[in-house]
Amino acid sequence: MSEDGLVEVKAVESFADGDHELVDVRGVEVGVVRDEDEFYAFRNTCPHDGGPVCTGPVSRKLVGEFVGPGERVERSFSDEKIISCPWHGWSFDLETGENVADENIVLPSYDVVVENGIVYVDDGR
Ligand code: FES
């Protein structure tokens, strides 16, 4: 860890799209996830039962539109991305960390900084 509070993760060029890395940030396991050209970091502990949430898959959020009583809900995939815990499938918005079923459940997030081709997590100090 550096004096400026940045924890090195790894080089951008070796961080594949859809990949994740786990780092220790002041004693907390944090998962850093790459989705296309964006990086996200969350505490790697699922609020449901402690699973390694950041090691789960990233996908588009499935949304449904109520069309009328007795009619089938129209479903489609939105542009919003989610990450799903590999243990039981709880899913969280990749931008906000909010659980898709209950916005009051939020994964703690960390700022990610890219400097000189290296990905860092800001330890929040
Ligand atoms: S521990 Fe993550 S969904 Fe159950």
PDB file of C-alpha atoms and ligand atoms in Angstrom:
ATOM      1  CA  MET A   1       0.000   0.000   0.000  1.00  0.00           C
ATOM      2  CA  SER A   2       1.282   3.424  -0.871  1.00  0.00           C
ATOM      3  CA  GLU A   3       1.301   6.528   1.293  1.00  0.00           C
ATOM      4  CA  ASP A   4      -1.371   8.105  -0.898  1.00  0.00           C
ATOM      5  CA  GLY A   5      -3.870   5.419   0.092  1.00  0.00           C
ATOM      6  CA  LEU A   6      -3.839   3.612  -3.236  1.00  0.00           C
ATOM      7  CA  VAL A   7      -3.657  -0.171  -3.241  1.00  0.00           C
ATOM      8  CA  GLU A   8      -2.141  -1.561  -6.440  1.00  0.00           C
ATOM      9  CA  VAL A   9      -4.221  -4.170  -8.242  1.00  0.00           C
ATOM     10  CA  LYS A  10      -2.432  -4.824 -11.535  1.00  0.00           C
ATOM     11  CA  ALA A  11      -1.712  -3.457 -14.994  1.00  0.00           C
ATOM     12  CA  VAL A  12      -4.681  -2.544 -17.164  1.00  0.00           C
ATOM     13  CA  GLU A  13      -3.228  -4.519 -20.078  1.00  0.00           C
ATOM     14  CA  SER A  14      -3.250  -7.750 -18.072  1.00  0.00           C
ATOM     15  CA  PHE A  15      -6.748  -7.156 -16.697  1.00  0.00           C
ATOM     16  CA  ALA A  16      -9.101  -8.867 -19.149  1.00  0.00           C
ATOM     17  CA  ASP A  17     -12.659  -7.687 -19.732  1.00  0.00           C
ATOM     18  CA  GLY A  18     -14.973  -9.558 -17.348  1.00  0.00           C
ATOM     19  CA  ASP A  19     -12.107 -10.559 -15.086  1.00  0.00           C
ATOM     20  CA  HIS A  20     -11.796  -9.880 -11.368  1.00  0.00           C
ATOM     21  CA  GLU A  21      -8.936  -9.488  -8.910  1.00  0.00           C
ATOM     22  CA  LEU A  22      -9.024  -9.660  -5.134  1.00  0.00           C
ATOM     23  CA  VAL A  23      -6.931  -7.300  -3.019  1.00  0.00           C
ATOM     24  CA  ASP A  24      -6.579  -6.544   0.668  1.00  0.00           C
ATOM     25  CA  VAL A  25      -7.651  -3.010   1.503  1.00  0.00           C
ATOM     26  CA  ARG A  26      -6.923  -2.231   5.142  1.00  0.00           C
ATOM     27  CA  GLY A  27      -7.828  -5.770   6.185  1.00  0.00           C
ATOM     28  CA  VAL A  28     -10.917  -6.033   3.962  1.00  0.00           C
ATOM     29  CA  GLU A  29     -11.022  -8.311   0.922  1.00  0.00           C
ATOM     30  CA  VAL A  30     -12.062  -6.156  -2.027  1.00  0.00           C
ATOM     31  CA  GLY A  31     -12.952  -7.452  -5.456  1.00  0.00           C
ATOM     32  CA  VAL A  32     -12.060  -5.353  -8.478  1.00  0.00           C
ATOM     33  CA  VAL A  33     -14.082  -6.125 -11.585  1.00  0.00           C
ATOM     34  CA  ARG A  34     -13.455  -5.030 -15.142  1.00  0.00           C
ATOM     35  CA  ASP A  35     -16.442  -4.540 -17.416  1.00  0.00           C
ATOM     36  CA  GLU A  36     -15.386  -3.317 -20.848  1.00  0.00           C
ATOM     37  CA  ASP A  37     -13.286  -0.201 -20.105  1.00  0.00           C
ATOM     38  CA  GLU A  38     -14.660   0.431 -16.623  1.00  0.00           C
ATOM     39  CA  PHE A  39     -13.417  -0.845 -13.282  1.00  0.00           C
ATOM     40  CA  TYR A  40     -15.532  -1.354 -10.164  1.00  0.00           C
ATOM     41  CA  ALA A  41     -14.529  -2.332  -6.639  1.00  0.00           C
ATOM     42  CA  PHE A  42     -16.716  -3.746  -3.881  1.00  0.00           C
ATOM     43  CA  ARG A  43     -16.228  -5.499  -0.593  1.00  0.00           C
ATOM     44  CA  ASN A  44     -16.065  -9.163  -1.563  1.00  0.00           C
ATOM     45  CA  THR A  45     -18.566 -10.285   1.044  1.00  0.00           C
ATOM     46  CA  CYS A  46     -22.136 -10.889  -0.051  1.00  0.00           C
ATOM     47  CA  PRO A  47     -24.736  -9.379   2.312  1.00  0.00           C
ATOM     48  CA  HIS A  48     -26.832 -12.537   1.963  1.00  0.00           C
ATOM     49  CA  ASP A  49     -24.555 -15.166   3.442  1.00  0.00           C
ATOM     50  CA  GLY A  50     -20.984 -13.961   3.029  1.00  0.00           C
ATOM     51  CA  GLY A  51     -20.270 -15.401  -0.407  1.00  0.00           C
ATOM     52  CA  PRO A  52     -17.484 -14.094  -2.676  1.00  0.00           C
ATOM     53  CA  VAL A  53     -19.809 -11.803  -4.602  1.00  0.00           C
ATOM     54  CA  CYS A  54     -17.134 -10.155  -6.768  1.00  0.00           C
ATOM     55  CA  THR A  55     -16.120 -13.498  -8.259  1.00  0.00           C
ATOM     56  CA  GLY A  56     -19.551 -13.914  -9.867  1.00  0.00           C
ATOM     57  CA  PRO A  57     -20.526 -13.159 -13.438  1.00  0.00           C
ATOM     58  CA  VAL A  58     -21.355  -9.729 -14.834  1.00  0.00           C
ATOM     59  CA  SER A  59     -24.407  -9.552 -17.069  1.00  0.00           C
ATOM     60  CA  ARG A  60     -27.118  -7.225 -18.268  1.00  0.00           C
ATOM     61  CA  LYS A  61     -30.030  -6.611 -15.928  1.00  0.00           C
ATOM     62  CA  LEU A  62     -33.231  -8.439 -16.875  1.00  0.00           C
ATOM     63  CA  VAL A  63     -36.259  -6.155 -16.629  1.00  0.00           C
ATOM     64  CA  GLY A  64     -39.930  -6.902 -16.971  1.00  0.00           C
ATOM     65  CA  GLU A  65     -42.813  -4.681 -17.983  1.00  0.00           C
ATOM     66  CA  PHE A  66     -46.303  -5.323 -16.676  1.00  0.00           C
ATOM     67  CA  VAL A  67     -48.627  -5.203 -19.678  1.00  0.00           C
ATOM     68  CA  GLY A  68     -51.955  -6.074 -18.127  1.00  0.00           C
ATOM     69  CA  PRO A  69     -53.809  -8.442 -15.804  1.00  0.00           C
ATOM     70  CA  GLY A  70     -53.493 -12.034 -16.930  1.00  0.00           C
ATOM     71  CA  GLU A  71     -50.963 -11.151 -19.618  1.00  0.00           C
ATOM     72  CA  ARG A  72     -47.400 -12.321 -19.715  1.00  0.00           C
ATOM     73  CA  VAL A  73     -44.808  -9.811 -18.444  1.00  0.00           C
ATOM     74  CA  GLU A  74     -42.673  -8.516 -21.302  1.00  0.00           C
ATOM     75  CA  ARG A  75     -39.043  -9.120 -20.455  1.00  0.00           C
ATOM     76  CA  SER A  76     -35.906  -7.649 -21.911  1.00  0.00           C
ATOM     77  CA  PHE A  77     -32.320  -6.910 -20.988  1.00  0.00           C
ATOM     78  CA  SER A  78     -31.482  -3.320 -20.051  1.00  0.00           C
ATOM     79  CA  ASP A  79     -28.161  -1.557 -20.584  1.00  0.00           C
ATOM     80  CA  GLU A  80     -27.557  -1.655 -16.839  1.00  0.00           C
ATOM     81  CA  LYS A  81     -25.021  -4.218 -15.703  1.00  0.00           C
ATOM     82  CA  ILE A  82     -25.213  -6.384 -12.614  1.00  0.00           C
ATOM     83  CA  ILE A  83     -22.861  -8.702 -10.800  1.00  0.00           C
ATOM     84  CA  SER A  84     -24.326 -11.888  -9.369  1.00  0.00           C
ATOM     85  CA  CYS A  85     -23.034 -13.723  -6.344  1.00  0.00           C
ATOM     86  CA  PRO A  86     -21.936 -17.248  -7.294  1.00  0.00           C
ATOM     87  CA  TRP A  87     -23.406 -18.812  -4.161  1.00  0.00           C
ATOM     88  CA  HIS A  88     -27.144 -18.104  -4.460  1.00  0.00           C
ATOM     89  CA  GLY A  89     -27.448 -15.528  -7.218  1.00  0.00           C
ATOM     90  CA  TRP A  90     -28.155 -12.296  -5.380  1.00  0.00           C
ATOM     91  CA  SER A  91     -27.450  -9.558  -7.904  1.00  0.00           C
ATOM     92  CA  PHE A  92     -26.151  -6.031  -7.478  1.00  0.00           C
ATOM     93  CA  ASP A  93     -26.048  -3.015  -9.774  1.00  0.00           C
ATOM     94  CA  LEU A  94     -22.491  -2.606 -10.997  1.00  0.00           C
ATOM     95  CA  GLU A  95     -22.664   1.217 -10.836  1.00  0.00           C
ATOM     96  CA  THR A  96     -24.255   1.607  -7.406  1.00  0.00           C
ATOM     97  CA  GLY A  97     -23.820  -1.705  -5.585  1.00  0.00           C
ATOM     98  CA  GLU A  98     -27.560  -1.771  -4.875  1.00  0.00           C
ATOM     99  CA  ASN A  99     -29.259  -5.144  -4.692  1.00  0.00           C
ATOM    100  CA  VAL A 100     -31.646  -5.461  -7.640  1.00  0.00           C
ATOM    101  CA  ALA A 101     -34.482  -6.675  -5.400  1.00  0.00           C
ATOM    102  CA  ASP A 102     -33.966  -4.323  -2.451  1.00  0.00           C
ATOM    103  CA  GLU A 103     -32.237  -0.954  -2.847  1.00  0.00           C
ATOM    104  CA  ASN A 104     -31.668  -0.836   0.913  1.00  0.00           C
ATOM    105  CA  ILE A 105     -29.094  -3.614   0.583  1.00  0.00           C
ATOM    106  CA  VAL A 106     -25.928  -2.123  -0.869  1.00  0.00           C
ATOM    107  CA  LEU A 107     -22.475  -3.577  -1.428  1.00  0.00           C
ATOM    108  CA  PRO A 108     -19.862  -1.201   0.014  1.00  0.00           C
ATOM    109  CA  SER A 109     -17.874   0.220  -2.888  1.00  0.00           C
ATOM    110  CA  TYR A 110     -14.418   1.705  -3.350  1.00  0.00           C
ATOM    111  CA  ASP A 111     -13.079   4.214  -5.831  1.00  0.00           C
ATOM    112  CA  VAL A 112     -10.858   2.802  -8.547  1.00  0.00           C
ATOM    113  CA  VAL A 113      -8.032   4.882  -9.978  1.00  0.00           C
ATOM    114  CA  VAL A 114      -6.046   4.144 -13.138  1.00  0.00           C
ATOM    115  CA  GLU A 115      -2.650   5.839 -13.275  1.00  0.00           C
ATOM    116  CA  ASN A 116       0.114   5.161 -15.760  1.00  0.00           C
ATOM    117  CA  GLY A 117      -1.553   1.957 -16.898  1.00  0.00           C
ATOM    118  CA  ILE A 118      -1.942   0.532 -13.389  1.00  0.00           C
ATOM    119  CA  VAL A 119      -5.269  -0.112 -11.638  1.00  0.00           C
ATOM    120  CA  TYR A 120      -5.464   0.945  -7.984  1.00  0.00           C
ATOM    121  CA  VAL A 121      -8.160   0.866  -5.312  1.00  0.00           C
ATOM    122  CA  ASP A 122      -8.439   3.946  -3.128  1.00  0.00           C
ATOM    123  CA  ASP A 123      -8.500   2.805   0.491  1.00  0.00           C
ATOM    124  CA  GLY A 124     -10.856   5.633   1.424  1.00  0.00           C
ATOM    125  CA  ARG A 125      -8.536   7.500   3.767  1.00  0.00           C
TER     126      ARG A 125
HETATM  127  S1  FES B   1     -24.110 -15.611  -0.229  1.00  0.00           S
HETATM  128 FE1  FES B   1     -24.369 -14.377  -1.978  1.00  0.00          FE
HETATM  129  S2  FES B   1     -26.311 -14.900  -2.717  1.00  0.00           S
HETATM  130 FE2  FES B   1     -26.093 -16.074  -0.934  1.00  0.00          FE
END
